[in-house]
Amino acid sequence: ARSRQGGMEKARRRLREFDVGDKFSRLPLPRAAVLLPLVLRGGRLHLLLTVRSMQLRRSPGEVCFPGGKSEATDKDDIDTALREAKEEVGLQPEKVEVICRLMPGIDKMNNLVTPVVGFIEDTFQVTPNPDEVSEVFVVPLEYFLKPLNYKTFSYKTSSGYLTRIHCFTYDDQEHKRSFKIWGLTAHFAVFLALVIFGERPTFEVDYDLDNLISSSENNFINLYASIHERKKSNL
């Protein structure tokens, strides 16, 4: 278990270097948060993901992380992510070792989405809430640097910002089916893998990998500015 602990310690250390805390919490956008649950299985870090229920109005059947919009009673983004994870997959907040908040993203509805990274025990028994989640599965974190099935497309946001969309197809042995992971969910998974492993992926990314912190911040600021400009021009 020694190397296992070493791996976890290194991951914790790297993640804390990238912690943004509440640096972006004053931006005038509606807020949301997702939990990026890391679990150690067979000595390898895995990410837990969910499939959205087909009944949901927004993005039914899509793969995402547990999470959702901030509510008035949430103290902060960590609270939001933990509350939503409890509602969606039955994960008790005290069972999560929260490590950090990473650089936020902006979704299609212009919500500011903060990814909260936490470790959970491999023994955690998932109880999906069928109204929100149809399936829960795990993917080795390395898959988001060295995928077997990957494609990319460019996407121009409505504000004219050009960005790269990652699309991973993961064949899950346990569920005997393939899951498609793309959009903001894939964006967060790739960034998390880059932070923890510090290795170059087998595909192109929009970061300067030698200056991951500053380039991820620049990307975010450019994206935010493009939305802000558009809002001003709509006034």
mmCIF file of C-alpha atoms in Angstrom:
data_model
loop_
_atom_site.group_PDB
_atom_site.id
_atom_site.type_symbol
_atom_site.label_atom_id
_atom_site.label_comp_id
_atom_site.label_asym_id
_atom_site.label_seq_id
_atom_site.Cartn_x
_atom_site.Cartn_y
_atom_site.Cartn_z
ATOM 1 C CA ALA A 1 0.000 0.000 0.000
ATOM 2 C CA ARG A 2 3.059 2.217 0.242
ATOM 3 C CA SER A 3 3.172 3.167 -3.468
ATOM 4 C CA ARG A 4 -0.578 3.556 -3.395
ATOM 5 C CA GLN A 5 -0.276 6.132 -0.605
ATOM 6 C CA GLY A 6 2.560 7.770 -2.532
ATOM 7 C CA GLY A 7 0.357 8.087 -5.609
ATOM 8 C CA MET A 8 -2.462 9.616 -3.592
ATOM 9 C CA GLU A 9 -0.088 12.025 -1.849
ATOM 10 C CA LYS A 10 1.380 13.179 -5.156
ATOM 11 C CA ALA A 11 -2.138 13.680 -6.564
ATOM 12 C CA ARG A 12 -3.175 15.698 -3.492
ATOM 13 C CA ARG A 13 -0.066 17.864 -3.714
ATOM 14 C CA ARG A 14 -0.497 18.565 -7.438
ATOM 15 C CA LEU A 15 -4.196 19.339 -7.004
ATOM 16 C CA ARG A 16 -3.565 21.797 -4.179
ATOM 17 C CA GLU A 17 -1.153 23.734 -6.416
ATOM 18 C CA PHE A 18 -4.069 24.271 -8.809
ATOM 19 C CA ASP A 19 -6.651 25.205 -6.182
ATOM 20 C CA VAL A 20 -8.485 28.394 -7.240
ATOM 21 C CA GLY A 21 -10.421 28.689 -3.967
ATOM 22 C CA ASP A 22 -13.149 31.302 -4.394
ATOM 23 C CA LYS A 23 -11.101 33.512 -6.711
ATOM 24 C CA PHE A 24 -13.879 33.578 -9.341
ATOM 25 C CA SER A 25 -16.876 33.604 -7.015
ATOM 26 C CA ARG A 26 -17.645 37.277 -7.565
ATOM 27 C CA LEU A 27 -18.099 37.075 -11.319
ATOM 28 C CA PRO A 28 -21.643 38.149 -12.237
ATOM 29 C CA LEU A 29 -22.781 34.830 -13.708
ATOM 30 C CA PRO A 30 -25.265 32.292 -12.315
ATOM 31 C CA ARG A 31 -23.336 29.607 -10.441
ATOM 32 C CA ALA A 32 -23.188 25.843 -10.621
ATOM 33 C CA ALA A 33 -20.730 23.242 -9.326
ATOM 34 C CA VAL A 34 -19.832 19.654 -10.086
ATOM 35 C CA LEU A 35 -18.014 17.042 -8.017
ATOM 36 C CA LEU A 36 -15.115 15.249 -9.699
ATOM 37 C CA PRO A 37 -15.041 12.096 -7.521
ATOM 38 C CA LEU A 38 -11.706 10.265 -7.629
ATOM 39 C CA VAL A 39 -11.582 6.676 -6.478
ATOM 40 C CA LEU A 40 -8.559 4.408 -6.201
ATOM 41 C CA ARG A 41 -9.306 1.013 -7.715
ATOM 42 C CA GLY A 42 -6.664 -1.634 -8.325
ATOM 43 C CA GLY A 43 -3.944 0.932 -7.602
ATOM 44 C CA ARG A 44 -5.186 3.304 -10.325
ATOM 45 C CA LEU A 45 -7.135 6.517 -9.993
ATOM 46 C CA HIS A 46 -10.583 6.432 -11.577
ATOM 47 C CA LEU A 47 -13.213 9.114 -12.093
ATOM 48 C CA LEU A 48 -16.830 8.465 -11.221
ATOM 49 C CA LEU A 49 -19.333 9.699 -13.819
ATOM 50 C CA THR A 50 -23.103 9.593 -14.161
ATOM 51 C CA VAL A 51 -25.543 9.272 -17.043
ATOM 52 C CA ARG A 52 -28.379 11.789 -16.895
ATOM 53 C CA SER A 53 -31.871 10.312 -16.726
ATOM 54 C CA MET A 54 -33.881 10.309 -19.968
ATOM 55 C CA GLN A 55 -36.699 12.205 -18.177
ATOM 56 C CA LEU A 56 -34.583 15.303 -17.644
ATOM 57 C CA ARG A 57 -35.386 18.335 -19.769
ATOM 58 C CA ARG A 58 -31.787 19.354 -20.210
ATOM 59 C CA SER A 59 -29.262 16.997 -21.881
ATOM 60 C CA PRO A 60 -31.123 13.697 -21.194
ATOM 61 C CA GLY A 61 -28.920 10.596 -21.470
ATOM 62 C CA GLU A 62 -25.683 12.625 -21.461
ATOM 63 C CA VAL A 63 -22.675 11.706 -19.339
ATOM 64 C CA CYS A 64 -21.789 14.215 -16.649
ATOM 65 C CA PHE A 65 -20.394 14.622 -13.147
ATOM 66 C CA PRO A 66 -22.700 14.817 -10.126
ATOM 67 C CA GLY A 67 -23.615 18.480 -9.694
ATOM 68 C CA GLY A 68 -25.982 21.279 -10.480
ATOM 69 C CA LYS A 69 -27.017 24.841 -9.842
ATOM 70 C CA SER A 70 -26.224 26.687 -6.666
ATOM 71 C CA GLU A 71 -29.059 27.169 -4.173
ATOM 72 C CA ALA A 72 -29.464 30.038 -1.721
ATOM 73 C CA THR A 73 -28.680 27.781 1.252
ATOM 74 C CA ASP A 74 -25.317 26.615 -0.191
ATOM 75 C CA LYS A 75 -22.392 28.273 1.593
ATOM 76 C CA ASP A 76 -20.135 27.915 -1.455
ATOM 77 C CA ASP A 77 -19.391 25.808 -4.539
ATOM 78 C CA ILE A 78 -18.124 22.926 -2.411
ATOM 79 C CA ASP A 79 -21.484 22.854 -0.608
ATOM 80 C CA THR A 80 -23.329 22.864 -3.937
ATOM 81 C CA ALA A 81 -21.280 19.988 -5.368
ATOM 82 C CA LEU A 82 -21.623 17.859 -2.215
ATOM 83 C CA ARG A 83 -25.362 18.501 -1.861
ATOM 84 C CA GLU A 84 -25.993 17.571 -5.484
ATOM 85 C CA ALA A 85 -23.822 14.438 -5.246
ATOM 86 C CA LYS A 86 -25.869 13.329 -2.236
ATOM 87 C CA GLU A 87 -29.155 13.951 -4.089
ATOM 88 C CA GLU A 88 -28.025 12.270 -7.302
ATOM 89 C CA VAL A 89 -25.958 9.245 -6.248
ATOM 90 C CA GLY A 90 -26.465 8.982 -2.474
ATOM 91 C CA LEU A 91 -22.906 10.048 -1.645
ATOM 92 C CA GLN A 92 -22.802 11.360 1.949
ATOM 93 C CA PRO A 93 -20.770 14.608 2.198
ATOM 94 C CA GLU A 94 -18.667 13.241 5.073
ATOM 95 C CA LYS A 95 -17.535 10.385 2.808
ATOM 96 C CA VAL A 96 -15.778 12.850 0.487
ATOM 97 C CA GLU A 97 -12.267 14.146 1.134
ATOM 98 C CA VAL A 98 -12.503 17.490 -0.680
ATOM 99 C CA ILE A 99 -9.103 18.499 -2.072
ATOM 100 C CA CYS A 100 -9.619 21.631 -4.144
ATOM 101 C CA ARG A 101 -11.607 23.656 -6.639
ATOM 102 C CA LEU A 102 -10.181 23.832 -10.136
ATOM 103 C CA MET A 103 -10.445 26.494 -12.847
ATOM 104 C CA PRO A 104 -14.150 26.973 -13.648
ATOM 105 C CA GLY A 105 -15.856 26.516 -17.002
ATOM 106 C CA ILE A 106 -18.891 28.175 -18.547
ATOM 107 C CA ASP A 107 -21.725 26.004 -19.815
ATOM 108 C CA LYS A 108 -24.179 26.587 -22.680
ATOM 109 C CA MET A 109 -26.567 28.431 -20.370
ATOM 110 C CA ASN A 110 -23.733 30.759 -19.296
ATOM 111 C CA ASN A 111 -23.575 29.306 -15.791
ATOM 112 C CA LEU A 112 -20.154 29.536 -14.177
ATOM 113 C CA VAL A 113 -19.413 25.878 -13.353
ATOM 114 C CA THR A 114 -16.808 25.152 -10.678
ATOM 115 C CA PRO A 115 -15.285 21.655 -10.525
ATOM 116 C CA VAL A 116 -14.715 20.447 -6.960
ATOM 117 C CA VAL A 117 -12.232 17.550 -6.687
ATOM 118 C CA GLY A 118 -12.681 14.976 -3.938
ATOM 119 C CA PHE A 119 -11.474 11.482 -3.070
ATOM 120 C CA ILE A 120 -14.039 8.822 -2.241
ATOM 121 C CA GLU A 121 -13.535 5.291 -0.928
ATOM 122 C CA ASP A 122 -13.716 2.371 -3.323
ATOM 123 C CA THR A 123 -16.219 0.761 -0.945
ATOM 124 C CA PHE A 124 -18.803 3.510 -1.589
ATOM 125 C CA GLN A 125 -22.146 1.949 -2.587
ATOM 126 C CA VAL A 126 -23.823 4.053 -5.259
ATOM 127 C CA THR A 127 -27.567 4.591 -4.938
ATOM 128 C CA PRO A 128 -28.572 6.595 -8.020
ATOM 129 C CA ASN A 129 -31.709 8.710 -7.809
ATOM 130 C CA PRO A 130 -33.603 7.428 -10.899
ATOM 131 C CA ASP A 131 -35.266 10.819 -11.515
ATOM 132 C CA GLU A 132 -31.851 12.326 -12.180
ATOM 133 C CA VAL A 133 -29.362 9.534 -12.882
ATOM 134 C CA SER A 134 -29.822 6.369 -14.933
ATOM 135 C CA GLU A 135 -26.315 4.889 -14.526
ATOM 136 C CA VAL A 136 -23.063 5.421 -12.680
ATOM 137 C CA PHE A 137 -19.693 4.205 -13.957
ATOM 138 C CA VAL A 138 -15.958 4.777 -13.486
ATOM 139 C CA VAL A 139 -13.204 5.500 -16.017
ATOM 140 C CA PRO A 140 -9.443 5.252 -15.346
ATOM 141 C CA LEU A 141 -8.193 8.846 -15.142
ATOM 142 C CA GLU A 142 -5.351 8.015 -17.591
ATOM 143 C CA TYR A 143 -7.965 7.425 -20.296
ATOM 144 C CA PHE A 144 -8.348 11.205 -20.533
ATOM 145 C CA LEU A 145 -4.714 11.504 -21.628
ATOM 146 C CA LYS A 146 -4.340 8.278 -23.628
ATOM 147 C CA PRO A 147 -7.753 7.391 -25.013
ATOM 148 C CA LEU A 148 -8.390 4.417 -27.314
ATOM 149 C CA ASN A 149 -11.324 6.136 -28.995
ATOM 150 C CA TYR A 150 -11.186 9.909 -29.352
ATOM 151 C CA LYS A 151 -12.254 12.651 -31.678
ATOM 152 C CA THR A 152 -12.308 16.412 -31.534
ATOM 153 C CA PHE A 153 -14.239 19.195 -33.155
ATOM 154 C CA SER A 154 -13.965 22.967 -33.074
ATOM 155 C CA TYR A 155 -16.863 24.876 -31.690
ATOM 156 C CA LYS A 156 -17.625 28.566 -31.914
ATOM 157 C CA THR A 157 -19.584 29.770 -28.904
ATOM 158 C CA SER A 158 -22.502 32.124 -29.543
ATOM 159 C CA SER A 159 -20.143 34.914 -28.493
ATOM 160 C CA GLY A 160 -17.741 33.984 -31.308
ATOM 161 C CA TYR A 161 -15.110 32.329 -29.099
ATOM 162 C CA LEU A 162 -13.455 29.392 -30.826
ATOM 163 C CA THR A 163 -12.828 26.404 -28.620
ATOM 164 C CA ARG A 164 -11.909 22.729 -28.967
ATOM 165 C CA ILE A 165 -14.385 20.073 -27.884
ATOM 166 C CA HIS A 166 -13.024 16.703 -26.784
ATOM 167 C CA CYS A 167 -15.127 13.622 -27.369
ATOM 168 C CA PHE A 168 -14.132 10.310 -25.755
ATOM 169 C CA THR A 169 -15.823 6.961 -26.262
ATOM 170 C CA TYR A 170 -15.145 4.593 -23.384
ATOM 171 C CA ASP A 171 -15.933 0.867 -23.579
ATOM 172 C CA ASP A 172 -17.012 -0.185 -20.124
ATOM 173 C CA GLN A 173 -16.461 -3.896 -19.390
ATOM 174 C CA GLU A 174 -18.637 -3.824 -16.281
ATOM 175 C CA HIS A 175 -21.705 -2.389 -18.048
ATOM 176 C CA LYS A 176 -20.911 -4.087 -21.380
ATOM 177 C CA ARG A 177 -21.501 -0.863 -23.243
ATOM 178 C CA SER A 178 -19.867 2.312 -24.516
ATOM 179 C CA PHE A 179 -20.181 5.710 -22.942
ATOM 180 C CA LYS A 180 -19.644 8.963 -24.803
ATOM 181 C CA ILE A 181 -17.972 11.654 -22.707
ATOM 182 C CA TRP A 182 -17.716 15.100 -24.266
ATOM 183 C CA GLY A 183 -18.273 18.836 -23.790
ATOM 184 C CA LEU A 184 -17.585 20.500 -20.447
ATOM 185 C CA THR A 185 -17.451 17.103 -18.691
ATOM 186 C CA ALA A 186 -14.601 15.965 -20.961
ATOM 187 C CA HIS A 187 -12.944 19.377 -20.599
ATOM 188 C CA PHE A 188 -12.841 19.002 -16.795
ATOM 189 C CA ALA A 189 -11.694 15.353 -16.970
ATOM 190 C CA VAL A 190 -8.807 16.236 -19.323
ATOM 191 C CA PHE A 191 -7.691 19.139 -17.155
ATOM 192 C CA LEU A 192 -7.830 16.977 -14.024
ATOM 193 C CA ALA A 193 -5.691 14.290 -15.700
ATOM 194 C CA LEU A 194 -3.174 16.907 -16.903
ATOM 195 C CA VAL A 195 -2.918 18.335 -13.384
ATOM 196 C CA ILE A 196 -2.472 14.987 -11.636
ATOM 197 C CA PHE A 197 -0.215 13.184 -14.111
ATOM 198 C CA GLY A 198 1.663 16.141 -15.620
ATOM 199 C CA GLU A 199 2.090 14.153 -18.853
ATOM 200 C CA ARG A 200 1.422 15.093 -22.460
ATOM 201 C CA PRO A 201 -1.804 13.693 -23.883
ATOM 202 C CA THR A 202 -1.918 11.797 -27.184
ATOM 203 C CA PHE A 203 -4.129 14.573 -28.658
ATOM 204 C CA GLU A 204 -3.977 18.361 -28.926
ATOM 205 C CA VAL A 205 -5.136 20.568 -26.063
ATOM 206 C CA ASP A 206 -5.679 24.327 -25.780
ATOM 207 C CA TYR A 207 -3.063 24.722 -23.041
ATOM 208 C CA ASP A 208 0.598 25.519 -22.863
ATOM 209 C CA LEU A 209 1.531 22.353 -20.981
ATOM 210 C CA ASP A 210 4.668 23.920 -19.524
ATOM 211 C CA ASN A 211 2.563 26.693 -17.988
ATOM 212 C CA LEU A 212 -0.665 24.899 -17.227
ATOM 213 C CA ILE A 213 -1.818 27.201 -14.421
ATOM 214 C CA SER A 214 -1.379 30.478 -16.290
ATOM 215 C CA SER A 215 -2.586 29.169 -19.647
ATOM 216 C CA SER A 216 -5.752 27.639 -18.151
ATOM 217 C CA GLU A 217 -6.453 30.944 -16.445
ATOM 218 C CA ASN A 218 -5.879 32.887 -19.694
ATOM 219 C CA ASN A 219 -8.230 30.553 -21.569
ATOM 220 C CA PHE A 220 -10.915 31.068 -18.973
ATOM 221 C CA ILE A 221 -10.502 34.853 -18.925
ATOM 222 C CA ASN A 222 -10.743 34.993 -22.737
ATOM 223 C CA LEU A 223 -13.883 32.846 -22.714
ATOM 224 C CA TYR A 224 -15.435 34.949 -19.957
ATOM 225 C CA ALA A 225 -14.518 38.199 -21.735
ATOM 226 C CA SER A 226 -16.128 36.981 -24.967
ATOM 227 C CA ILE A 227 -19.408 36.311 -23.118
ATOM 228 C CA HIS A 228 -19.195 39.612 -21.283
ATOM 229 C CA GLU A 229 -18.628 41.536 -24.513
ATOM 230 C CA ARG A 230 -21.656 39.892 -26.048
ATOM 231 C CA LYS A 231 -23.783 40.773 -23.022
ATOM 232 C CA LYS A 232 -22.689 44.407 -23.301
ATOM 233 C CA SER A 233 -23.567 44.516 -26.997
ATOM 234 C CA ASN A 234 -27.038 43.107 -26.211
ATOM 235 C CA LEU A 235 -27.849 45.901 -23.781
#
